[in-house]
Each structure stands twice: as structure tokens, then as C-alpha cells.
C-alpha positions as a printed Julia matrix, in Angstrom:
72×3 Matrix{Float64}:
 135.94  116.08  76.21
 135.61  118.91  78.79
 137.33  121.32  76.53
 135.1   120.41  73.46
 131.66  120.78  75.41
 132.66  123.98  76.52
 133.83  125.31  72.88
 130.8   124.47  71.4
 128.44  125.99  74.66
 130.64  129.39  73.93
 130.32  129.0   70.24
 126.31  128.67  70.79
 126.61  131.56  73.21
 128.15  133.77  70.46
 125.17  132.47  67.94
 122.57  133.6   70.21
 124.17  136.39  71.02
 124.18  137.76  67.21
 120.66  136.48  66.97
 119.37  138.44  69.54
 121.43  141.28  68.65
 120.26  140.79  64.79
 116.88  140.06  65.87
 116.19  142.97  68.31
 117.33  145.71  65.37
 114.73  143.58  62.78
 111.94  143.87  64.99
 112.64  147.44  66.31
 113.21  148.44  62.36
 110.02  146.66  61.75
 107.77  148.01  65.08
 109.7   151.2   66.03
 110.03  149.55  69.42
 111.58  146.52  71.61
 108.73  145.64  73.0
 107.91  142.62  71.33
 111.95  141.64  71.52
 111.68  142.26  75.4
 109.06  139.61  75.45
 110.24  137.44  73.06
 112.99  137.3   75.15
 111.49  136.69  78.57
 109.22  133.79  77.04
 112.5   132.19  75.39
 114.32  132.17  78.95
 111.52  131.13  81.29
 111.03  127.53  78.32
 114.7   127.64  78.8
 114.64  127.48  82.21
 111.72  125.19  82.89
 113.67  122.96  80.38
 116.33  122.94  82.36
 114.71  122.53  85.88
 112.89  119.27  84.42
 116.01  117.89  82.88
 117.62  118.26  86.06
 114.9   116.76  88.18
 114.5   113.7   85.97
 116.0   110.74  86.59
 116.63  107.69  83.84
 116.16  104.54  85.27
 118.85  102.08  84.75
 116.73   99.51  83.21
 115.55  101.68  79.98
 118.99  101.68  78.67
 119.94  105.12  79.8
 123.43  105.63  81.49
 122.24  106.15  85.09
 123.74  109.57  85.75
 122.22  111.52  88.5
 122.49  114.94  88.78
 124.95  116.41  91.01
């Protein structure tokens, strides 16, 4: 399953990675700068991040039917 969960996190890498790419010429086409791309970009990473953070700190109680993992 290892294999598989890291196909799919590089093929989601690549899709951002056009996206942003895509994105950034639309918006500097559009504004004439990257300005709004820049902080676009900053806002999507810091929900990213908090996402993650919160995810990581949270903890499933056996009793609700989760799977009890822990993070490492």
C-alpha cells in the first residue's frame, strides 16, 4: 500500500504543480503582476499547514469507532 500512497501524493504534487504554474501566468496575464499569486499562495500553505498541525495533534479515541492510531 506504501507504493500506492506515495504514487498518488506525487501524482497530486504534479497537479498542483501545473495549477500553480497555470494559475500564476492567468493571474499575471490578467493583473500584469504576481502579486495576488504570491499571496494566494502564502494563504493556501499556512491552511495547509495549520491543517496539518491539527490533524497531527488530534487524537481519535478508541471508543468512537476510529482505528486508534497515534501519531508517530
Amino acid at each position: 500500500w506504501q507504493p500506492m500512497i506515495q504514487g498518488v501524493a506525487f501524482f497530486c504534487h504534479q497537479i498542483g504543480s501545473f495549477a500553480g504554474a497555470f494559475g500564476g501566468g492567468l493571474i499575471f496575464d490578467a493583473l500584469g503582476n504576481y502579486n495576488l499569486a504570491w499571496q494566494l499562495a502564502v494563504l493556501i500553505g499556512a491552511v495547509a499547514g495549520t491543517v496539518q498541525i491539527i490533524t497531527g495533534l488530534v487524537r481519535p479515541s478508541s471508543g468512537t469507532g476510529g482505528m486508534g492510531l497515534r501519531p508517530a
